[in-house]
mmCIF file of C-alpha atoms and ligand atoms in Angstrom:
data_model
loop_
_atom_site.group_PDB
_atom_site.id
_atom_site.type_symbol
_atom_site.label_atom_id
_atom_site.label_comp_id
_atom_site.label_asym_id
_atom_site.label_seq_id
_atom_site.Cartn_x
_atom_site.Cartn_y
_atom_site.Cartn_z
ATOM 1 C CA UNK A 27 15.014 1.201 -2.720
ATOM 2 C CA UNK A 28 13.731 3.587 0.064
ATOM 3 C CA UNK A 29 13.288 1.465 2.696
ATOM 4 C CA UNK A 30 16.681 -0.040 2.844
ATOM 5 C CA UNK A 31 16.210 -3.264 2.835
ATOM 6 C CA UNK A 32 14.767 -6.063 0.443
ATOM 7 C CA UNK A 33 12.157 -8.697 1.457
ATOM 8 C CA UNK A 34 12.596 -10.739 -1.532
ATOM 9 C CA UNK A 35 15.280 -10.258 -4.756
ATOM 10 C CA UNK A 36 16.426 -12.120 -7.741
ATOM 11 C CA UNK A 37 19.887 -12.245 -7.752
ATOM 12 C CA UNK A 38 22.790 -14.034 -9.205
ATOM 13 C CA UNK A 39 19.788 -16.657 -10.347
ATOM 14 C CA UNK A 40 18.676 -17.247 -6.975
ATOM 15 C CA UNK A 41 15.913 -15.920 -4.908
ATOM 16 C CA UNK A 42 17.198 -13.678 -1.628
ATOM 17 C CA UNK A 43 14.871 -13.657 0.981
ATOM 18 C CA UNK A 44 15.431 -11.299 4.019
ATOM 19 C CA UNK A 45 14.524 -13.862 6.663
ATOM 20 C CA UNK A 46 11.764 -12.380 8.512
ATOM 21 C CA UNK A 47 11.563 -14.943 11.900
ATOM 22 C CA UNK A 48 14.907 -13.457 12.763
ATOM 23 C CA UNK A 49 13.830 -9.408 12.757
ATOM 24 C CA UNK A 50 14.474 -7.127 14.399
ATOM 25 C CA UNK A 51 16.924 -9.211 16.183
ATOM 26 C CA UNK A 52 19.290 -9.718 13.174
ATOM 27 C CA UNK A 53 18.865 -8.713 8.881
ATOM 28 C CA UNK A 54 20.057 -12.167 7.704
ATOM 29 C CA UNK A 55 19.460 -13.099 4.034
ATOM 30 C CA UNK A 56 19.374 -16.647 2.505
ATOM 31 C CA UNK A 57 19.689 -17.706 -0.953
ATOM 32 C CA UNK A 58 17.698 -20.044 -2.424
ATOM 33 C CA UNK A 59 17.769 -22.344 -5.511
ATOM 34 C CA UNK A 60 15.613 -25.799 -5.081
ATOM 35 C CA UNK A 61 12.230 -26.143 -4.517
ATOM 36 C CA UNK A 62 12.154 -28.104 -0.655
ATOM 37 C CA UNK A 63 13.715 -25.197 1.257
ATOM 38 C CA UNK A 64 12.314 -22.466 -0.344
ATOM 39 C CA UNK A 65 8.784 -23.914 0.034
ATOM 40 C CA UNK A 66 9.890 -24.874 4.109
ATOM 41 C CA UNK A 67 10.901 -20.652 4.290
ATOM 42 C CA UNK A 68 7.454 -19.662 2.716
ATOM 43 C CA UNK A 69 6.126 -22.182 5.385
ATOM 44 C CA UNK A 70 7.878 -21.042 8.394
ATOM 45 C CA UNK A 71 7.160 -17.087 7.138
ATOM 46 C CA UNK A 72 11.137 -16.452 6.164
ATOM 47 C CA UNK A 73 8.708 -14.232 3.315
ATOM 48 C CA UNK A 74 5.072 -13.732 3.921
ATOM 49 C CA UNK A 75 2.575 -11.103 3.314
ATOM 50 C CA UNK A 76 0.120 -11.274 0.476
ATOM 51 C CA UNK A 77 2.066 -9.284 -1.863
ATOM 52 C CA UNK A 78 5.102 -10.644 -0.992
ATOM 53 C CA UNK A 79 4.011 -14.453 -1.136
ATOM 54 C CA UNK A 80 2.697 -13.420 -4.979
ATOM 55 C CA UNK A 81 6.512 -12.335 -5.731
ATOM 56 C CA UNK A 82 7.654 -15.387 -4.057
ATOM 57 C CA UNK A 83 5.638 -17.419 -5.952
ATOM 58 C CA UNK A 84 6.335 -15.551 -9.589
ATOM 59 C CA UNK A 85 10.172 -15.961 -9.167
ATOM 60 C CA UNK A 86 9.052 -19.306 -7.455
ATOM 61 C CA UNK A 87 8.733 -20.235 -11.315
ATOM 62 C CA UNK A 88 11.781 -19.640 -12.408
ATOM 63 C CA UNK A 89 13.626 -21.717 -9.930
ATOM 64 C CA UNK A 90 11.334 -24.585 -10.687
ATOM 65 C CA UNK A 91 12.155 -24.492 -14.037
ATOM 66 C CA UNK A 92 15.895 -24.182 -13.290
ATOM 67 C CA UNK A 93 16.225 -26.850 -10.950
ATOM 68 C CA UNK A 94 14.254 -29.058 -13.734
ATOM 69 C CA UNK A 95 17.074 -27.888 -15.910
ATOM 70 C CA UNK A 96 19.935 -29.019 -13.468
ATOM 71 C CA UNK A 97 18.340 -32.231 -12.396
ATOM 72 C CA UNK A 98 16.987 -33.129 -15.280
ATOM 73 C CA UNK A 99 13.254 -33.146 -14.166
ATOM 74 C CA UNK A 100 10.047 -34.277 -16.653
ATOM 75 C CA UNK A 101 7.832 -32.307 -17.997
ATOM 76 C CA UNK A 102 5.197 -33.814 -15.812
ATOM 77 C CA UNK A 103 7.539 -33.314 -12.542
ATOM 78 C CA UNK A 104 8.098 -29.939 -13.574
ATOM 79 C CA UNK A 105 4.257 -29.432 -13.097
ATOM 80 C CA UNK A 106 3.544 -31.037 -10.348
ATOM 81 C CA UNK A 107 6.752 -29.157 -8.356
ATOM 82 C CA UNK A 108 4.766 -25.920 -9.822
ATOM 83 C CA UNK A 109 1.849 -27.355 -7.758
ATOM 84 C CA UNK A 110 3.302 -27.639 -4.857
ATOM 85 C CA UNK A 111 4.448 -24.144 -5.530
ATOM 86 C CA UNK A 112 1.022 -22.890 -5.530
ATOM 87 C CA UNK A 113 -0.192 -24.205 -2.931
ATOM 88 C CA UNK A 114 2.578 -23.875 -0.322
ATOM 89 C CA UNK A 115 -0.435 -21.426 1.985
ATOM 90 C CA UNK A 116 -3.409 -21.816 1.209
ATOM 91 C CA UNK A 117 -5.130 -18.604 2.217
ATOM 92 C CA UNK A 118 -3.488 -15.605 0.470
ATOM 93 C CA UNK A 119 -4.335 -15.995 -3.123
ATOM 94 C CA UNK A 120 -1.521 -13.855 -4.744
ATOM 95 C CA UNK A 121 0.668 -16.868 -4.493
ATOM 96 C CA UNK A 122 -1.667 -18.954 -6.172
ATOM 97 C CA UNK A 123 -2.543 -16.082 -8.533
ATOM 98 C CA UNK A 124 0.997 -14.741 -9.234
ATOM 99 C CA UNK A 125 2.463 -18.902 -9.804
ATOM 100 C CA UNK A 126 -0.547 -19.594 -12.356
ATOM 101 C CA UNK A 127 -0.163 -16.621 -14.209
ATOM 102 C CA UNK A 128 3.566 -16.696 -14.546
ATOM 103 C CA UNK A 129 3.713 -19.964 -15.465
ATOM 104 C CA UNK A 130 1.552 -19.381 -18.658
ATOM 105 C CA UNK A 131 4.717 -17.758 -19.910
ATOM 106 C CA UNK A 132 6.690 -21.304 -19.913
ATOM 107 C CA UNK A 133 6.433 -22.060 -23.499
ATOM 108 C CA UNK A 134 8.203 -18.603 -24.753
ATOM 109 C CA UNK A 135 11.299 -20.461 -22.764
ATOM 110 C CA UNK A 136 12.866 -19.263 -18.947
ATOM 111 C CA UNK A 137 13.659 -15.876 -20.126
ATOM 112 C CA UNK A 138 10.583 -15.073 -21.063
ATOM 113 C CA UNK A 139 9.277 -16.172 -18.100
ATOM 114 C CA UNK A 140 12.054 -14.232 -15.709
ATOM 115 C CA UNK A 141 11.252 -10.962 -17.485
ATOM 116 C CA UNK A 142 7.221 -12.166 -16.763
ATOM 117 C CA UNK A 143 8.412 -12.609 -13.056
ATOM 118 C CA UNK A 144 10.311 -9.199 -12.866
ATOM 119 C CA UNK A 145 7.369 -7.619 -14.180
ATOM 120 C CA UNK A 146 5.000 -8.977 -11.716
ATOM 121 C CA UNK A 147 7.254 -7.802 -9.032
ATOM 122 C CA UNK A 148 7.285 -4.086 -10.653
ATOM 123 C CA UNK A 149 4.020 -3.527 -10.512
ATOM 124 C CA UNK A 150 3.609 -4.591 -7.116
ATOM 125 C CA UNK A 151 6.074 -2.157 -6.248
ATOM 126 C CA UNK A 152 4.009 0.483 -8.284
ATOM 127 C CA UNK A 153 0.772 -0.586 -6.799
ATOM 128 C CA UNK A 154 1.917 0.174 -3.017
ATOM 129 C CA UNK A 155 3.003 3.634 -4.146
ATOM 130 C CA UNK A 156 -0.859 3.939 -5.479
ATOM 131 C CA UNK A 157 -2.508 2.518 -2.459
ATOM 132 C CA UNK A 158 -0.648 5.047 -0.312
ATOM 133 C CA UNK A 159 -2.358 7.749 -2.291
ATOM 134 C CA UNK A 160 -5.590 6.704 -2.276
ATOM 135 C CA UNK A 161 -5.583 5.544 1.209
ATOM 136 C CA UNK A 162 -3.914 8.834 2.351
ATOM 137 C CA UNK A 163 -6.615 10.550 0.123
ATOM 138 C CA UNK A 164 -9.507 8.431 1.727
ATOM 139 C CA UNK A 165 -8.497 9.538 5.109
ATOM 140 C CA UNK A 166 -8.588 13.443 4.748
ATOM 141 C CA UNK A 167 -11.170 13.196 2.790
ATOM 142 C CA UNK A 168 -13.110 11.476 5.698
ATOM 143 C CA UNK A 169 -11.803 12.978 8.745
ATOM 144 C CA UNK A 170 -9.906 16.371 7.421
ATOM 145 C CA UNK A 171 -6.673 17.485 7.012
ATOM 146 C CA UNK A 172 -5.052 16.889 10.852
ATOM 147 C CA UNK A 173 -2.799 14.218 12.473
ATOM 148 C CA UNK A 174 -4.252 11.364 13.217
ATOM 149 C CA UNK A 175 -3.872 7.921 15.652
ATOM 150 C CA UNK A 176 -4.004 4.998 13.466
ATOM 151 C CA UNK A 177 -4.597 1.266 14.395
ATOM 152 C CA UNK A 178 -3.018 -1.752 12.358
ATOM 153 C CA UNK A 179 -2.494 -4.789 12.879
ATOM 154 C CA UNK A 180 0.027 -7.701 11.257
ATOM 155 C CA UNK A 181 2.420 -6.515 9.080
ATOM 156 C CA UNK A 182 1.793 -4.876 5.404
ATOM 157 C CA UNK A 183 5.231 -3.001 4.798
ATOM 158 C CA UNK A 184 7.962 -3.092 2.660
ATOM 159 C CA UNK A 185 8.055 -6.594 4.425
ATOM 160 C CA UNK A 186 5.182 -7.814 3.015
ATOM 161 C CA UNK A 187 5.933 -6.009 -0.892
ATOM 162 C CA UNK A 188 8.353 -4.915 -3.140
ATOM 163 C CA UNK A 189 6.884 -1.343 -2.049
ATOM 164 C CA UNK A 190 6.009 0.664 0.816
ATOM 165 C CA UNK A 191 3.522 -1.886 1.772
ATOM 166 C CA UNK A 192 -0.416 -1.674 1.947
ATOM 167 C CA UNK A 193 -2.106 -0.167 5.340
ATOM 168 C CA UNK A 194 1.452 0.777 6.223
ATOM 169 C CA UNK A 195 1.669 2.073 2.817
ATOM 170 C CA UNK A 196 -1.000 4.292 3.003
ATOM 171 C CA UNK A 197 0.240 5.065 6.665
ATOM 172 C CA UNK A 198 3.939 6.197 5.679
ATOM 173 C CA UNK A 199 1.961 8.098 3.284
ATOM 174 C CA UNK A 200 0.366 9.958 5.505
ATOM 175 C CA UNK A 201 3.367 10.600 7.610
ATOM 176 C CA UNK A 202 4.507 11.748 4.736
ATOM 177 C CA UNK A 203 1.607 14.570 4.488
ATOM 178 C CA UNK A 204 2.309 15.267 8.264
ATOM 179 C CA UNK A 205 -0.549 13.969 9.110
ATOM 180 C CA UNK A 206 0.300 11.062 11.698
ATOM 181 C CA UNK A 207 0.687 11.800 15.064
ATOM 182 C CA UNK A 208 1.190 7.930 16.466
ATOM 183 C CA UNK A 209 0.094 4.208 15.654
ATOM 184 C CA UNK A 210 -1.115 1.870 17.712
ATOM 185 C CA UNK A 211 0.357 -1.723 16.213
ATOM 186 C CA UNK A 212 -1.235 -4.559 17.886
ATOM 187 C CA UNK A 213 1.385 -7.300 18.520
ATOM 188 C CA UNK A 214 -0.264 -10.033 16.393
ATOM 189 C CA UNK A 215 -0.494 -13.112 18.636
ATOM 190 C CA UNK A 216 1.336 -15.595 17.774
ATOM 191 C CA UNK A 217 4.112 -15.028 15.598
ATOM 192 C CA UNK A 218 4.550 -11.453 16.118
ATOM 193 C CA UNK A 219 4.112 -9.632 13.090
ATOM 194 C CA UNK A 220 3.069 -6.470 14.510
ATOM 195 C CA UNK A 221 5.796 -6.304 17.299
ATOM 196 C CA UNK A 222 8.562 -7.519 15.660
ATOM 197 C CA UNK A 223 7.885 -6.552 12.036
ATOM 198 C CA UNK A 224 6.027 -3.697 11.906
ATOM 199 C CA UNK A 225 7.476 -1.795 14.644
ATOM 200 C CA UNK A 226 10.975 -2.408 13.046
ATOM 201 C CA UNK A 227 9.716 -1.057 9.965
ATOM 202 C CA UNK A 228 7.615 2.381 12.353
ATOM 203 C CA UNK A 229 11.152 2.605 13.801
ATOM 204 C CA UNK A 230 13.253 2.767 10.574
ATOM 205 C CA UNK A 231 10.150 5.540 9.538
ATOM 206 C CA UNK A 232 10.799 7.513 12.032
ATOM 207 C CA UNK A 233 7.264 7.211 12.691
ATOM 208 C CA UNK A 234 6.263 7.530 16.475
ATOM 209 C CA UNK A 235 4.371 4.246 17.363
ATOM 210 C CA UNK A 236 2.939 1.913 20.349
ATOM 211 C CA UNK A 237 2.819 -2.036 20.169
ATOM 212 C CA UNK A 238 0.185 -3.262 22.410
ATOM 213 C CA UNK A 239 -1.516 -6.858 22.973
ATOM 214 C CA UNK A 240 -3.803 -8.107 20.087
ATOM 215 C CA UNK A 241 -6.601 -7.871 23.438
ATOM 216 C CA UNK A 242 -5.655 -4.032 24.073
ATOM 217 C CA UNK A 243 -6.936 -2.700 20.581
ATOM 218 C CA UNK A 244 -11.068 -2.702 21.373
ATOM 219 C CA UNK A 245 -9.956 -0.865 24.649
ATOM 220 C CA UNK A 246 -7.869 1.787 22.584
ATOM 221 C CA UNK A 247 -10.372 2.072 20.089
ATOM 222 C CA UNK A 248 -13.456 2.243 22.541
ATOM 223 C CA UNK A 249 -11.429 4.866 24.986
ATOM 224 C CA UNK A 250 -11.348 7.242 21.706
ATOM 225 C CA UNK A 251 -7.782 7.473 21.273
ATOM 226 C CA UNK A 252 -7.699 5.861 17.807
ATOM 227 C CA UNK A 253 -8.952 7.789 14.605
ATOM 228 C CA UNK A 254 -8.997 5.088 11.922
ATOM 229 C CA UNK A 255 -7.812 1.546 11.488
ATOM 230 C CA UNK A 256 -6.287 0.197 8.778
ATOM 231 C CA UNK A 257 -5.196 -3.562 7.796
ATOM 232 C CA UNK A 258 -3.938 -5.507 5.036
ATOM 233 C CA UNK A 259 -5.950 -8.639 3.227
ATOM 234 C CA UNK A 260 -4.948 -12.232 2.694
ATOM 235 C CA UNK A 261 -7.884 -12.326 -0.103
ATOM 236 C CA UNK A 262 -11.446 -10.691 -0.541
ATOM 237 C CA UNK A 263 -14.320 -12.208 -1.824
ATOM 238 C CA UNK A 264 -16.945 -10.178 -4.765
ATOM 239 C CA UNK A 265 -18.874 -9.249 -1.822
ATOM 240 C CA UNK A 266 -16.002 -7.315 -0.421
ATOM 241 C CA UNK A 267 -15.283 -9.853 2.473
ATOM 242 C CA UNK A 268 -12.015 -9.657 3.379
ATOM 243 C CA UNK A 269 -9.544 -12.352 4.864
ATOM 244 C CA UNK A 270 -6.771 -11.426 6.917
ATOM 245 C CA UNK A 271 -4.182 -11.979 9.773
ATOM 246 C CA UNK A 272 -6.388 -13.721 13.181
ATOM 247 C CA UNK A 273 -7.899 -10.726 14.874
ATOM 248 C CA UNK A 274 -8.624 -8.425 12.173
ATOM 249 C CA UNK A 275 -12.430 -8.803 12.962
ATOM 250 C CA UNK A 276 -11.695 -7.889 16.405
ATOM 251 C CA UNK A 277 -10.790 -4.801 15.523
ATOM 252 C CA UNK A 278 -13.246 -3.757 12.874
ATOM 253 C CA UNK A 279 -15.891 -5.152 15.547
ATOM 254 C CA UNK A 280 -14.502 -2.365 17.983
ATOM 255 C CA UNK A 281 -14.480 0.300 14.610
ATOM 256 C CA UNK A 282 -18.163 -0.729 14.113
ATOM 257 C CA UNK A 283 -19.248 0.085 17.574
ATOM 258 C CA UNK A 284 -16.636 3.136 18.307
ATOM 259 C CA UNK A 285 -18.313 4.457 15.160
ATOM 260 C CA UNK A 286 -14.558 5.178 13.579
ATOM 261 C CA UNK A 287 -13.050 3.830 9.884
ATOM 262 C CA UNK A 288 -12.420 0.614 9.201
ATOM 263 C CA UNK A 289 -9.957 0.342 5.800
ATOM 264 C CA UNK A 290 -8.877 -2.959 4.348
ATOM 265 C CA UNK A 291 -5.669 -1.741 1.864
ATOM 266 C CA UNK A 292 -5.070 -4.654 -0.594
ATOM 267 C CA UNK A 293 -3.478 -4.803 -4.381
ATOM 268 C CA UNK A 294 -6.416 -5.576 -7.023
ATOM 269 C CA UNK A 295 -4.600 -9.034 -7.382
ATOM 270 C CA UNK A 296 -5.374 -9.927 -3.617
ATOM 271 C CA UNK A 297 -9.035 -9.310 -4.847
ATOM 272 C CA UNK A 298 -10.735 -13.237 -5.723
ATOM 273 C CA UNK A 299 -13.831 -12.457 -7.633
ATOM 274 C CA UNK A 300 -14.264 -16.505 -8.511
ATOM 275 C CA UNK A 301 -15.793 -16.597 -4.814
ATOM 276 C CA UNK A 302 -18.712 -14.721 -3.868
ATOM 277 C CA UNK A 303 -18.507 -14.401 -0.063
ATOM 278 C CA UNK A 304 -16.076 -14.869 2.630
ATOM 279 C CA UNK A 305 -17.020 -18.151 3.765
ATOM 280 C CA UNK A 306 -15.703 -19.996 0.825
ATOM 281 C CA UNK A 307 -12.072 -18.379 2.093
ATOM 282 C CA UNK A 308 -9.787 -21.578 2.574
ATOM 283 C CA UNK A 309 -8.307 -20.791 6.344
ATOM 284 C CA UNK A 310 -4.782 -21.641 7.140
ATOM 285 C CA UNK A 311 -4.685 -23.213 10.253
ATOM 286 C CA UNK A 312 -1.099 -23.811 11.717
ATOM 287 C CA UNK A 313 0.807 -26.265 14.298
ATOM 288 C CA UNK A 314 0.457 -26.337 18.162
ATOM 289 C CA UNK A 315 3.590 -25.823 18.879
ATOM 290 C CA UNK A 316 2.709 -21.966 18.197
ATOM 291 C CA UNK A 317 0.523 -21.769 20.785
ATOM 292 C CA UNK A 318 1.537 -24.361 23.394
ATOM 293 C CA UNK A 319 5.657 -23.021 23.129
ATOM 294 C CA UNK A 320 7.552 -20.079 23.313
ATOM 295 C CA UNK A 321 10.488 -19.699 21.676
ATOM 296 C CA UNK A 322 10.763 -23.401 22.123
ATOM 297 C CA UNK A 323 9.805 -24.012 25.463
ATOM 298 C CA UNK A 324 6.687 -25.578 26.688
ATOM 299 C CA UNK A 325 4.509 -23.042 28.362
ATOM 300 C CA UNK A 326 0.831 -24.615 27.951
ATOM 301 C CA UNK A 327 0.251 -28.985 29.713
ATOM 302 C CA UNK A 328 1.393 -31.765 27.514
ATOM 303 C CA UNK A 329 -1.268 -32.249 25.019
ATOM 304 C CA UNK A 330 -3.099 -29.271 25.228
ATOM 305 C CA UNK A 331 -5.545 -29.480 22.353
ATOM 306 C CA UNK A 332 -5.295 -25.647 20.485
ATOM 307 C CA UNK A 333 -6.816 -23.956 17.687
ATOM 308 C CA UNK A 334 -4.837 -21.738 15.832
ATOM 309 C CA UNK A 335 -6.477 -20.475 12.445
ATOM 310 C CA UNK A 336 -4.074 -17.962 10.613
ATOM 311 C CA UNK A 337 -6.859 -15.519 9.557
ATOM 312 C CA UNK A 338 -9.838 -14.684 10.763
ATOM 313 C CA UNK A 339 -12.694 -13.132 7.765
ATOM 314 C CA UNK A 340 -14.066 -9.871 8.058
ATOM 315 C CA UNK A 341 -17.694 -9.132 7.048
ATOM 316 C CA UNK A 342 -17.897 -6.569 4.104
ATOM 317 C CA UNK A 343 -20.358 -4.732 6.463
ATOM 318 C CA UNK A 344 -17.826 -3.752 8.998
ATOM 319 C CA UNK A 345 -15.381 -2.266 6.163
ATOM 320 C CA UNK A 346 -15.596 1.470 5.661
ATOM 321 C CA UNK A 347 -14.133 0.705 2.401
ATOM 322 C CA UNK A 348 -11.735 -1.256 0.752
ATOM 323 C CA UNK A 349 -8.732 0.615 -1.231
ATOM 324 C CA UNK A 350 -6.786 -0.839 -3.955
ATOM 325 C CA UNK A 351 -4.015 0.556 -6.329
ATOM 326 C CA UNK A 352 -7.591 1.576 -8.565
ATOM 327 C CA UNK A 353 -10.087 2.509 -6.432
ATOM 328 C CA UNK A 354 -11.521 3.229 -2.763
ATOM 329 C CA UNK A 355 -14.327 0.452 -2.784
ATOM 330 C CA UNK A 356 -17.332 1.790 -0.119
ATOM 331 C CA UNK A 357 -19.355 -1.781 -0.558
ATOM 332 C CA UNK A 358 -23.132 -0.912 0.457
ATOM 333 C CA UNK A 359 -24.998 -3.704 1.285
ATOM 334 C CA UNK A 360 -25.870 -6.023 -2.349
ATOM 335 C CA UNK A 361 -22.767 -4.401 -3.629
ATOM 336 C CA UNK A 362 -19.924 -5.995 -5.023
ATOM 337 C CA UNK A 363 -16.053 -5.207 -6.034
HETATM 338 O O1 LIG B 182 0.806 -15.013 8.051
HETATM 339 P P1 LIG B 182 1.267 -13.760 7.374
HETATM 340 O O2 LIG B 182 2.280 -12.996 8.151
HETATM 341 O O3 LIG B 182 1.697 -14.025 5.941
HETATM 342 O O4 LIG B 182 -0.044 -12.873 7.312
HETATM 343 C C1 LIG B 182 0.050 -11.638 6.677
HETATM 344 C C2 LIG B 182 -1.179 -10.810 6.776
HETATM 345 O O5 LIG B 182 -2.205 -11.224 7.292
HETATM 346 C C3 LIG B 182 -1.129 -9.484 6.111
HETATM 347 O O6 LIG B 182 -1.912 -8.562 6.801
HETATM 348 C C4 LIG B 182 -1.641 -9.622 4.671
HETATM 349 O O7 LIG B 182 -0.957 -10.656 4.002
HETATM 350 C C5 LIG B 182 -1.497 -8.375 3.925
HETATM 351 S S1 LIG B 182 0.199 -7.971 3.653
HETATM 352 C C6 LIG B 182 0.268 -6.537 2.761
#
């Protein structure tokens, strides 16, 4: 493994989760083996990121069906535990995907279904490898062979997959090809994805890099110092909408009137072609206490009302194009994935 470290692992019949509220202050892993606390980590974003939830969610399975084994769990409580598996977040579907298709495997008996799971998390691995290609290959292809400033925002490295990740992916790529001269990672209001996560993960890339407030990206894309953007999706509808961390459409708003790219880098299982259009995209939206505290201490009045959706949905129209582990999607208008 490249990266040198793990965001999620089966080990020793447990699942090992590199807990990812605690980077880059410390690299702590926890083990888990019953249902409550690894549903509370997926929760509280010990493991996040689309990939990474589907992963979560396929070995998810198999310490379902062990803990039925220990404690001696029905049939029926079996499947209703795989349930509340599913639908621990509600807005990136490979966890949904990833815990309905595994669990198909349950009659051929818990091996079965652990090789299923293992498999799942191979081809994720495989499919960021692929997205960096095609990404990479997007972006020369579009604005020539030269080093570029790139814009993301979130997180969509190896914390996020088994791989090198999906915008970051294609981004290490790149650096890769020598063609990166700096990226611009927007902080990610309010948990910190970009600042914490994905500047750990520039750092360990040796990849030169800025973090700057979630409000600083139109700026740096309308002053002309940023090439291309890339991002990561939660799920996209047929038409090529794409869900994804809150202020993504911020930033392809500023693409769409800078006039630069606008890439959404997502695995063809992030892809939901049962809806049609973005607005049938079930939005996650999370506590107060994420807006009104800071590392535990009030900082907005007693009973300050908030809204804090998790994702925001980006119009298919402000997407240059959409690049999976298969294709680079350019949606015209009427067009669908
Ligand atoms: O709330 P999070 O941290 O799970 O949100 C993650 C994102 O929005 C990512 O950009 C997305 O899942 C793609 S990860 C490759």
């Amino acid at each position: 493994m490249s990266s040198g470290f793990e965001a999620i692992v089966w080990k020793e019949n447990k699942i090992v989760l590199l807990d990812q509220t605690q980077i880059p202050i410390s690299e702590t892993y926890i083990s888990y083996d019953e249902l409550a606390p690894y549903i509370d980590a997926i929760q509280r974003l010990v493991v996040r990121g689309a990939p990474a939830l589907g992963v979560a969610g396929a070995y998810g399975v198999v310490l379902v069906i062990d803990e039925a084994a220990r404690k001696g769990h029905s049939a029926q409580e079996l499947e209703h535990n795989l349930d509340l598996l599913r639908d621990a977040r509600p807005t990136a579907v490979n966890l949904a995907w990833a815990v309905e298709k595994i669990r198909k495997h349950l009659p051929e008996g818990r091996d079965a279904v652990l090789a299923a799971a293992h498999q799942l998390a191979s081809e994720d691995k495989q499919s960021s490898t692929d997205m960096g290609n095609i990404g990479a290959d997007w972006l020369i292809n579009k604005l020539g062979s030269k080093p570029m400033t790139l814009l993301t925002h979130c997180n969509t490295g190896s914390l996020a997959t088994t791989g090198t990740g999906t915008a970051l992916g294609v981004i290490k790529e790149m650096h890769k090809r020598g063609f990166v001269k700096e990226v611009y990672a927007d902080e990610t209001r309010p948990l910190l994805q970009g600042s914490r996560l994905t500047a750990w993960e520039l750092m360990k890339s040796d990849i030169p890099y800025h973090i700057e407030p979630d409000g600083a990206a139109a700026m740096a894309i309308l002053s002309g110092r940023i090439d291309a953007a890339l991002i990561g999706a939660d799920r996209i509808a047929k038409n090529g909408d794409s869900a994804n961390k809150i202020g993504s459409l911020s930033v392809a708003l500023a693409c769409h009137a800078a006039g630069i790219p606008f890439l959404v880098v997502a695995p063809e299982s992030t892809v939901d072609r049962s809806i049609k259009t973005g607005s049938e995209i079930h939005i996650e939206i999370r506590g107060d206490e994420e807006l009104t505290h800071f590392k535990g201490i009030q900082v907005a009045p007693i009973g300050a009302k908030t809204f804090n959706p998790a994702f925001d949905v980006t119009p298919a129209k402000y997407i240059s194009a959409v690049i999976t582990e298969k294709h680079s999607y350019e949606i015209a208008e009427g067009q669908t994935l």
